PDB file of C-alpha atoms in Angstrom:
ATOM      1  CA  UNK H   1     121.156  83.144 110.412  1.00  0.00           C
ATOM      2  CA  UNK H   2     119.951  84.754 107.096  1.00  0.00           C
ATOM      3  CA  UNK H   3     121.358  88.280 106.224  1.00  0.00           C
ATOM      4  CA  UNK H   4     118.656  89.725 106.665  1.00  0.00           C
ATOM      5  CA  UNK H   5     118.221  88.586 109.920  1.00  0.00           C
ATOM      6  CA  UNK H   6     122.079  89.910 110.988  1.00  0.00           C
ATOM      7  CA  UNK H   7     120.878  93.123 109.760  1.00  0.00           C
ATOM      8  CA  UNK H   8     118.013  93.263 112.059  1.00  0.00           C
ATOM      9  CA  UNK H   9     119.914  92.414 115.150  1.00  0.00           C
ATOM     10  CA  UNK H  10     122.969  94.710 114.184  1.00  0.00           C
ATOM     11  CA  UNK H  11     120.019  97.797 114.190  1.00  0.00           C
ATOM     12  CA  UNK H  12     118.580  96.660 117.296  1.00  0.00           C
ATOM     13  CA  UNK H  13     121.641  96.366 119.058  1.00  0.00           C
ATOM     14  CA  UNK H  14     122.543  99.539 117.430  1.00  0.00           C
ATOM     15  CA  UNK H  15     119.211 101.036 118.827  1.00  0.00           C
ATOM     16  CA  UNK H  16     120.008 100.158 122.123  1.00  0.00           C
ATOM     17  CA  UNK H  17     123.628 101.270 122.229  1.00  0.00           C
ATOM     18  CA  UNK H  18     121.929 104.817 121.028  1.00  0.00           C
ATOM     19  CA  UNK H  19     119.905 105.083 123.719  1.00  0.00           C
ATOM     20  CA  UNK H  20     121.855 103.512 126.458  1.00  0.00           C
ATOM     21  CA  UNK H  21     124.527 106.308 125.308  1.00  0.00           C
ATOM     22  CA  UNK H  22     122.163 109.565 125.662  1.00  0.00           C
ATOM     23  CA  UNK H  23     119.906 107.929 128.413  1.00  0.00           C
ATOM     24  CA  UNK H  24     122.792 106.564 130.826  1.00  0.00           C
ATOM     25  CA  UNK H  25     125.965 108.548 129.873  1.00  0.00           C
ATOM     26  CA  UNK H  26     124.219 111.453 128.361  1.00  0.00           C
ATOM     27  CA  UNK H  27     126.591 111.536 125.255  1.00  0.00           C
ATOM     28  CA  UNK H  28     125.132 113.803 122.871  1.00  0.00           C
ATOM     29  CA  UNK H  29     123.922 112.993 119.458  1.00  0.00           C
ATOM     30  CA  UNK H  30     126.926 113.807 117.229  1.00  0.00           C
ATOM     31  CA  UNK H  31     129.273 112.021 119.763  1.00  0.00           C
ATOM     32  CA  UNK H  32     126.861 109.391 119.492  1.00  0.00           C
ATOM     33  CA  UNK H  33     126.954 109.119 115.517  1.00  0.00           C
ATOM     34  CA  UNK H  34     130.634 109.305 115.257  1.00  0.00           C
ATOM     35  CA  UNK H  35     130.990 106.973 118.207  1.00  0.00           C
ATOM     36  CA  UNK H  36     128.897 103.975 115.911  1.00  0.00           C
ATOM     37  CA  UNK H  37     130.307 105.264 112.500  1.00  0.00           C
ATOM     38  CA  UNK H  38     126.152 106.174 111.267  1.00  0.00           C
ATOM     39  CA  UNK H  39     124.477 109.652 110.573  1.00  0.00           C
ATOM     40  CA  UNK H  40     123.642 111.781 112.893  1.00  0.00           C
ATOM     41  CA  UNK H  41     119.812 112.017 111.845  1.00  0.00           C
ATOM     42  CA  UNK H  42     119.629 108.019 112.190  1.00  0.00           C
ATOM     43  CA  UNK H  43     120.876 108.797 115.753  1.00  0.00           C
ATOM     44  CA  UNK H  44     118.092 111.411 116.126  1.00  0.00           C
ATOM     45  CA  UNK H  45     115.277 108.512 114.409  1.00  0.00           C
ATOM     46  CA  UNK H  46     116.482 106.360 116.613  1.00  0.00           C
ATOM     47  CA  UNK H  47     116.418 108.427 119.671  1.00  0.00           C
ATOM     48  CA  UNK H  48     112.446 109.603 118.637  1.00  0.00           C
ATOM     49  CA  UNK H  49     111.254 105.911 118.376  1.00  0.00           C
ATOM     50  CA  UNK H  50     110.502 104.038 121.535  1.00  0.00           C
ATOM     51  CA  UNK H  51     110.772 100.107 121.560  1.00  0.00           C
ATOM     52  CA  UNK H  52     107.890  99.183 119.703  1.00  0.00           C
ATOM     53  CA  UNK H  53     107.741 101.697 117.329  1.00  0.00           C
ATOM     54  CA  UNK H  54     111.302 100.749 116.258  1.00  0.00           C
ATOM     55  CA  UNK H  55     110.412  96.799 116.223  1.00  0.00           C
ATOM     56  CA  UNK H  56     107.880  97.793 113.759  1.00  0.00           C
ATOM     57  CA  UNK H  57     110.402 100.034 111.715  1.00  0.00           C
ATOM     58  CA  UNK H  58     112.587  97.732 111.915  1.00  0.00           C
ATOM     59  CA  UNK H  59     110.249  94.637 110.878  1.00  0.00           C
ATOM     60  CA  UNK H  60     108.831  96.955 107.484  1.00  0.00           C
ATOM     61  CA  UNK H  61     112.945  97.025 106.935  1.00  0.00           C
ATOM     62  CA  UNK H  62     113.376  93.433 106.990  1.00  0.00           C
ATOM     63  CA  UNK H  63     110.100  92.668 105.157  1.00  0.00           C
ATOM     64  CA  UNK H  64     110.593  94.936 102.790  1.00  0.00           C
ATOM     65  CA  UNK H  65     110.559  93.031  99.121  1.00  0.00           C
ATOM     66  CA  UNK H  66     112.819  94.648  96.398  1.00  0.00           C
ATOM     67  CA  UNK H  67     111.259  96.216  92.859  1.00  0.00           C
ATOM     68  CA  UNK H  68     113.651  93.686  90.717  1.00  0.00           C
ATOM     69  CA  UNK H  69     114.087  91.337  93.108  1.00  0.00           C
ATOM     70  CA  UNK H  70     111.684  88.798  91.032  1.00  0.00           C
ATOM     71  CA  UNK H  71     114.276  88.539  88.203  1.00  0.00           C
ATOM     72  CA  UNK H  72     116.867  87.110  90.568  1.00  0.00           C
ATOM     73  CA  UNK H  73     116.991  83.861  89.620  1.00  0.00           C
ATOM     74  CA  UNK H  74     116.641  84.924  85.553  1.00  0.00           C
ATOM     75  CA  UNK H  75     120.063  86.794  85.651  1.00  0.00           C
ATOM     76  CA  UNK H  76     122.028  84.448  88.041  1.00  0.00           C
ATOM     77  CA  UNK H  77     120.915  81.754  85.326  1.00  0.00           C
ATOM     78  CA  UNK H  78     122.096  84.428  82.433  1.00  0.00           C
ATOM     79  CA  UNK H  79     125.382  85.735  83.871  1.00  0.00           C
ATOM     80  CA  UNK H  80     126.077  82.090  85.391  1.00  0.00           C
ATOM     81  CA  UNK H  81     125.348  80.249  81.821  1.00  0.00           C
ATOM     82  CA  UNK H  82     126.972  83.046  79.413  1.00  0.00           C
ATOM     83  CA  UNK H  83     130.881  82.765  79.482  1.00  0.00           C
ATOM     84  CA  UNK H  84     132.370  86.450  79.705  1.00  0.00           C
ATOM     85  CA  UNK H  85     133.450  88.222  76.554  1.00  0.00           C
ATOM     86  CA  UNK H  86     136.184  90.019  78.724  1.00  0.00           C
ATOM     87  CA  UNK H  87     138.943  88.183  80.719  1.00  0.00           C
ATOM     88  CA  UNK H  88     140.854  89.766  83.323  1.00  0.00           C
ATOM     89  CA  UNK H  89     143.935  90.044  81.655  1.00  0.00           C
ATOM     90  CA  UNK H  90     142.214  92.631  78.634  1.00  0.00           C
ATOM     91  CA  UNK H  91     140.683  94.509  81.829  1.00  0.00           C
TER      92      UNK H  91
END
């Protein structure tokens, strides 16, 4: 499993903790967002979006290319080739 595909299943099983919470327990939305460790205006998203509408958020999220992520590969080669100037031990 890629991590980008951990991070899609963490959210959805995040998205169904928040409304399992408010819908079943009726935990409000602060309880809620200190409860999972998030913000409380994720918690409100969240609680706004019904299945599908999140699967699509949450499939734009996962999709979702990076501005520099072309030049990857160019500084892993860089950084990987050049030896550091520093060492830990002048650090």
């Amino acid at each position: 499993m890629t991590d980008k595909e951990q991070k899609a299943l963490y959210r959805f099983i995040m998205y169904d903790q928040i409304h399992r919470f408010r819908r079943e327990e009726h935990k409000s939305i602060q309880w809620i967002a200190d409860y999972l460790g998030v913000n409380f205006r994720t918690v409100k998203k969240y609680l706004k979006m019904d299945q599908t509408e999140f699967e699509r958020y949450s499939e734009n999220i996962t999709n979702k290319t990076f501005m520099l992520e072309c030049y990857t590969p160019f500084i892993v080669d860089s950084t990987s080739s050049q030896p550091s100037i520093y060492t830990h031990d002048q650090i």
